[in-house]
Short mmCIF file of C-alpha atoms in Angstrom, two decimals:
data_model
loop_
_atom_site.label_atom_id
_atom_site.label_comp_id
_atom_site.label_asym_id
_atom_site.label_seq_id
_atom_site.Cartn_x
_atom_site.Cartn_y
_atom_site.Cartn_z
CA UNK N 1 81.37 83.61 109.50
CA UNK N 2 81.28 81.71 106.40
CA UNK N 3 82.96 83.09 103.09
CA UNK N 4 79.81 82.47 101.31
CA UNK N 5 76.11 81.75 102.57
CA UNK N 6 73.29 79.83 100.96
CA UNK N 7 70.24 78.57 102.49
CA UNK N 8 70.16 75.12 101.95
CA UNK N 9 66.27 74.82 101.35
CA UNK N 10 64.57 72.37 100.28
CA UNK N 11 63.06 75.07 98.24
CA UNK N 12 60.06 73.22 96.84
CA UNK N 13 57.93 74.98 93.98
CA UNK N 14 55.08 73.87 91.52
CA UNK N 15 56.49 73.35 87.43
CA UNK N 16 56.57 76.54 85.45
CA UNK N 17 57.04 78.68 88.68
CA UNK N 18 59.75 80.83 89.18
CA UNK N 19 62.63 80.87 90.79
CA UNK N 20 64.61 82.67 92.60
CA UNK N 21 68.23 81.43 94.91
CA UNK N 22 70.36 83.20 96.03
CA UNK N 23 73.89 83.62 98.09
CA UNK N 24 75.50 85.92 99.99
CA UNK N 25 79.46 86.23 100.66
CA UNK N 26 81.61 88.21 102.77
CA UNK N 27 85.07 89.00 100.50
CA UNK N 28 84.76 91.49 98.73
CA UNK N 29 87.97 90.38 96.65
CA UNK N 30 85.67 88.10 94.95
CA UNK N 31 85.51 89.01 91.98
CA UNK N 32 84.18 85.71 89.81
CA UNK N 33 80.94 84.44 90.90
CA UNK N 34 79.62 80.94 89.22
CA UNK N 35 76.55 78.50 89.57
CA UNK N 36 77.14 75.00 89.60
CA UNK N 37 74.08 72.55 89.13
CA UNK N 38 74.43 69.10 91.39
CA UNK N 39 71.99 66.00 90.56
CA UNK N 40 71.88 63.48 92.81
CA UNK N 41 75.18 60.79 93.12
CA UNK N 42 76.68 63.55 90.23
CA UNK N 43 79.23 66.06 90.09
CA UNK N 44 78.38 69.98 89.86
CA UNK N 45 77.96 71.04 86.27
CA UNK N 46 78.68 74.55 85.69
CA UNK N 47 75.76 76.68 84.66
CA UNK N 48 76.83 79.92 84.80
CA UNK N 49 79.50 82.47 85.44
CA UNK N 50 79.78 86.15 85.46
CA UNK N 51 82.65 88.72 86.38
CA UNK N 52 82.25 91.31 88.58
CA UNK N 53 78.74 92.63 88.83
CA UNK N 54 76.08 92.30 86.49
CA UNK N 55 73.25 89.95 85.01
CA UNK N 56 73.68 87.44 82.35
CA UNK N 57 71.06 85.29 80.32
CA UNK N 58 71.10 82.20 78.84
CA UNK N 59 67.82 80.72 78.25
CA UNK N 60 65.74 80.12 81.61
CA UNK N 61 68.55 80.71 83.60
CA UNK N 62 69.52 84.44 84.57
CA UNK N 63 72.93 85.17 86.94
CA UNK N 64 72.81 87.89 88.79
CA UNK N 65 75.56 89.82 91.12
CA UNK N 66 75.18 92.97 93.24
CA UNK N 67 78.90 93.20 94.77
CA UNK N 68 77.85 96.71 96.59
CA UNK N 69 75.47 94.41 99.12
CA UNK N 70 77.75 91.16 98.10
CA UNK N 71 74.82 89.24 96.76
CA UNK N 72 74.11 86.78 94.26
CA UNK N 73 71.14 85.26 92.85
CA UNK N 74 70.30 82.58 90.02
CA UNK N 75 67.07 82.81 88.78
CA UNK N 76 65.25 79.76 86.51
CA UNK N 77 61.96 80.93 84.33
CA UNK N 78 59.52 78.02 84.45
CA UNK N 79 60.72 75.53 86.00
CA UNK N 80 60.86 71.89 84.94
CA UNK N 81 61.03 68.61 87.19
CA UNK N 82 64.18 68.20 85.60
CA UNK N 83 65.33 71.34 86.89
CA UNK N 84 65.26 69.54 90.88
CA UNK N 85 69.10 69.28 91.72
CA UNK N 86 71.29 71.08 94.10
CA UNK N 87 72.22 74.92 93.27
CA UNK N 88 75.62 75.43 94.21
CA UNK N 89 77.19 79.29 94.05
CA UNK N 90 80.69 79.62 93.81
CA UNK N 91 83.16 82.10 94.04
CA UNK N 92 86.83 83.36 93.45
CA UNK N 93 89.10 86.06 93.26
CA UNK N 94 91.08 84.50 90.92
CA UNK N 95 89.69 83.15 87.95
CA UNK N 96 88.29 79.44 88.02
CA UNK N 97 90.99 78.98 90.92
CA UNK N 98 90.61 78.18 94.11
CA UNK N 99 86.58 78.27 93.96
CA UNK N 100 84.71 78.68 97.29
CA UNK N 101 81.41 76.78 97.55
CA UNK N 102 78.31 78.10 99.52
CA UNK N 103 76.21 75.02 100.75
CA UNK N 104 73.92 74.03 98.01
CA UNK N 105 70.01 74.68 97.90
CA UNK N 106 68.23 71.53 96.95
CA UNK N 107 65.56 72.26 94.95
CA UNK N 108 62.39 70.71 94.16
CA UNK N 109 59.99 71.07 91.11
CA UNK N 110 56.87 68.96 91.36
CA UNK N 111 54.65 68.33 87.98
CA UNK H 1 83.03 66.48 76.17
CA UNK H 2 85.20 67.45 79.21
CA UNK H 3 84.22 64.18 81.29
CA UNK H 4 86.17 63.44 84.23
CA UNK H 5 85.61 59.89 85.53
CA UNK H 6 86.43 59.38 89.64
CA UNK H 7 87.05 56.02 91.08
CA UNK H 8 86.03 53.85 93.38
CA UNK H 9 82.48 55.73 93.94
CA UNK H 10 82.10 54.33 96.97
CA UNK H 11 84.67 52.66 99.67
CA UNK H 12 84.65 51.38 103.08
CA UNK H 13 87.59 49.92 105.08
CA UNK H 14 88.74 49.70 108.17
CA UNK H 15 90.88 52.02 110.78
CA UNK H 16 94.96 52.48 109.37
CA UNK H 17 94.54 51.46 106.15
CA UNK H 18 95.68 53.87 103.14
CA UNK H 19 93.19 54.32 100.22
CA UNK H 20 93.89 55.58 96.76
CA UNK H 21 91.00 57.43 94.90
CA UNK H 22 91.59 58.13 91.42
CA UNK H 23 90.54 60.97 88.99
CA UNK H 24 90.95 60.90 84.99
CA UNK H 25 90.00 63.22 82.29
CA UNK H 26 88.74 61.33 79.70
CA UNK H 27 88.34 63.17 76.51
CA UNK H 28 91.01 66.64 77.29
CA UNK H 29 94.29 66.86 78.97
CA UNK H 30 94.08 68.75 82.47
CA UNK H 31 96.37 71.03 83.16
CA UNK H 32 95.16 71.38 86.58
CA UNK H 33 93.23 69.04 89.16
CA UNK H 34 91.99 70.13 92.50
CA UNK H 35 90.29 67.84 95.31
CA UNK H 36 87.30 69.03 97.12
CA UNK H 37 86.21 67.47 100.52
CA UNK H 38 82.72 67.87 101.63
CA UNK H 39 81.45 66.74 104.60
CA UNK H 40 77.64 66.17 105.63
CA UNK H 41 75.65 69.78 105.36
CA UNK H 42 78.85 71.37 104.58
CA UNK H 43 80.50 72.94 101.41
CA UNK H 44 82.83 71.45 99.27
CA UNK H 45 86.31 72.65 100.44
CA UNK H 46 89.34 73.05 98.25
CA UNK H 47 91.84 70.50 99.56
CA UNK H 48 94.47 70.76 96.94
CA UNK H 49 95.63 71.92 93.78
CA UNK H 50 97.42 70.37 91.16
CA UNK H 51 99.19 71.00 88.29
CA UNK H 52 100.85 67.69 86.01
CA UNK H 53 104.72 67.29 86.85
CA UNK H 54 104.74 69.31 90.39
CA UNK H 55 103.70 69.20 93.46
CA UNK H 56 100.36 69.86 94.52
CA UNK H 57 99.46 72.76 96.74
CA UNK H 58 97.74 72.30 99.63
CA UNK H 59 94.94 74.51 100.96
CA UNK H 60 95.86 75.47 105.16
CA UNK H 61 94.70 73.17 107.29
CA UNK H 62 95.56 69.91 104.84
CA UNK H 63 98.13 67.60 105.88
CA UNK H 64 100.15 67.06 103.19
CA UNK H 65 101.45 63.66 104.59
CA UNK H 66 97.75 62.62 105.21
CA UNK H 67 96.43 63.11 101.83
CA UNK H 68 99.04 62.71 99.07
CA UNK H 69 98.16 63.49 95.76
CA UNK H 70 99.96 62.99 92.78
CA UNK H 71 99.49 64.42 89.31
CA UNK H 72 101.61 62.22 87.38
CA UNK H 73 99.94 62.75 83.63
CA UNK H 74 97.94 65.07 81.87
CA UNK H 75 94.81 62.63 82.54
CA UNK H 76 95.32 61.42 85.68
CA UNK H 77 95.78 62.53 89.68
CA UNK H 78 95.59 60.16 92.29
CA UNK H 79 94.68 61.04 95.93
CA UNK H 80 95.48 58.74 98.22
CA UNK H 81 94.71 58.82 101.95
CA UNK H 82 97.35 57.17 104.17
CA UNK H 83 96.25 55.56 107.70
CA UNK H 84 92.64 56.69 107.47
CA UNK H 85 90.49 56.94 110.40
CA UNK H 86 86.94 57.74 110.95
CA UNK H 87 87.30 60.94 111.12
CA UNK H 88 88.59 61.12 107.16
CA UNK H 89 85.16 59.83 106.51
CA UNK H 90 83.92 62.18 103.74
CA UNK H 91 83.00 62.73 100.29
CA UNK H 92 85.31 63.74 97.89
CA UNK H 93 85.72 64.92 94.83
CA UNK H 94 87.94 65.96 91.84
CA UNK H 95 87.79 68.57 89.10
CA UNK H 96 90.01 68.93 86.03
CA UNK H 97 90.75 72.22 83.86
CA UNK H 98 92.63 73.27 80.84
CA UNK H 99 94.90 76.18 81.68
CA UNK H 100 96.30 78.31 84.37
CA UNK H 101 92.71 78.75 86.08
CA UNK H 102 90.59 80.70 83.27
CA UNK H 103 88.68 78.05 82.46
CA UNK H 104 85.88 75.96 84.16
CA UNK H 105 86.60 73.12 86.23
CA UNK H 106 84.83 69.73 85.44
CA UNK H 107 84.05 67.81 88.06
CA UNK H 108 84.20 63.89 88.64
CA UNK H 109 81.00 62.24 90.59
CA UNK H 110 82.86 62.17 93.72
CA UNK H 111 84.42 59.11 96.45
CA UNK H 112 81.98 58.13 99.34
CA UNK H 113 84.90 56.95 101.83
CA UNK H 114 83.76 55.47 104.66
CA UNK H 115 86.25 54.34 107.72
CA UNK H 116 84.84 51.85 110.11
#
C-alpha cells in the first residue's frame, strides 16, 4: 500500500467550476500535510500547508485535513485555465522534512 | 525570491558513464537540499538529504556509491550518478530550504536523464 494515494485524473472541468482533489494516506504519524502546484517542464510550487487537522483559506484555494479518516482535500473556487497544472499532496511527520508525495492529479480547466 | 536553478534539464548518454546534475539556490543560502527521483506515473521519492559541510543522508533503498551527492556550499549540491545504466533513467529533482526542516522546500525544474 502506498503512504499516500491520489488519483491521478485528468480531472477536466469547465472555467469558474469548482474543484475539489483530494488524497488519502495511511500514517497516521503524519502530521504536516502540504499542496504543491506542478506546471508543465516546472518544479512544484508550494501552495499550501496546514498542521494537523483543519481547513485553511487563502483566496480560491481552501486546504483541508480530516486525520480521523486520514484524508485530505484542496479545493480551488472558480477555476481559471491558468489553474491546469499537476496537484501534488504532500506529507510529513516532521516538519518540511522528508516530504512524501502522492502521485499528482493533472488538472484541466477549459475556457 | 527563493529560486533554485537545476542543470542540465535534459541529458542522454550512453551505458557506464557517470553524470553530474547540479542544483543552486540563487537568491538564499540553503541550509538543506534533498533529491527527489520520480519515475513515469510514480511519485517523487526522497533520495537524499543534505545539509552544507556533511554528508548527505540517504533514504533506504539508495546506494550511496551509485548516487553521490555533495553539498559543498550554501548554494550549491551536486548529484552525480556514477556508471549509469538504463535502469537510472528518471527524472530528478532538487529542492533547497533555509533551516533545520521548518520551512518550505523550493524546488528546481528537475533533470530528464536518459541512459541509452
Amino acid at each position: 500500500q502506498k503512504e499516500v494515494e491520489q488519483d491521478p485524473g485528468p480531472l477536466s472541468v469547465p472555467e469558474g467550476a469548482i474543484v475539489s482533489l483530494n488524497c488519502t494516506y495511511s500514517n497516521s504519524a503524519f502530521q504536516y500535510f502540504m499542496w504543491y502546484r506542478q506546471y508543465s517542464r516546472k518544479g512544484p510550487e508550494l501552495l499550501m500547508y496546514t498542521y494537523s487537522s483543519g481547513n485553511k483559506e487563502d483566496g480560491r484555494f481552501t486546504a483541508q485535513v480530516d486525520k480521523s479518516s486520514k484524508y485530505i482535500s484542496l479545493f480551488i473556487r472558480d477555476s481559471q485555465p491558468s489553474d491546469s497544472a499537476t496537484y501534488l499532496c504532500a506529507t510529513s511527520n516532521t516538519g518540511f522534512q522528508k516530504l512524501v508525495f502522492g502521485t499528482g492529479t493533472r488538472l484541466l480547466v477549459s475556457p | 525570491g527563493a529560486v533554485v536553478s537545476q542543470h542540465p534539464s535534459w541529458v542522454i548518454c550512453k551505458s557506464g558513464t557517470s553524470v553530474k546534475i547540479e542544483c543552486r539556490s540563487l537568491d538564499f543560502q540553503a541550509t538543506t537540499m534533498f533529491w527527489y527521483r520520480q519515475f513515469p506515473k510514480q511519485s517523487l521519492m526522497l533520495m537524499a538529504t543534505s545539509n552544507e559541510g556533511s554528508k548527505a543522508t540517504y533514504e533506504q533503498g539508495v546506494e550511496k556509491d551509485k548516487f553521490l551527492i555533495n553539498h559543498a556550499s550554501l548554494t550549491l549540491s551536486t548529484l552525480t550518478v556514477t556508471s549509469a545504466h538504463p535502469e537510472d533513467s528518471s527524472f530528478y529533482i532538487c529542492s533547497a530550504s533555509v533551516g533545520q526542516g521548518y520551512q518550505p522546500q523550493h524546488f528546481g525544474d528537475g533533470t530528464r536523464l536518459s541512459i541509452l
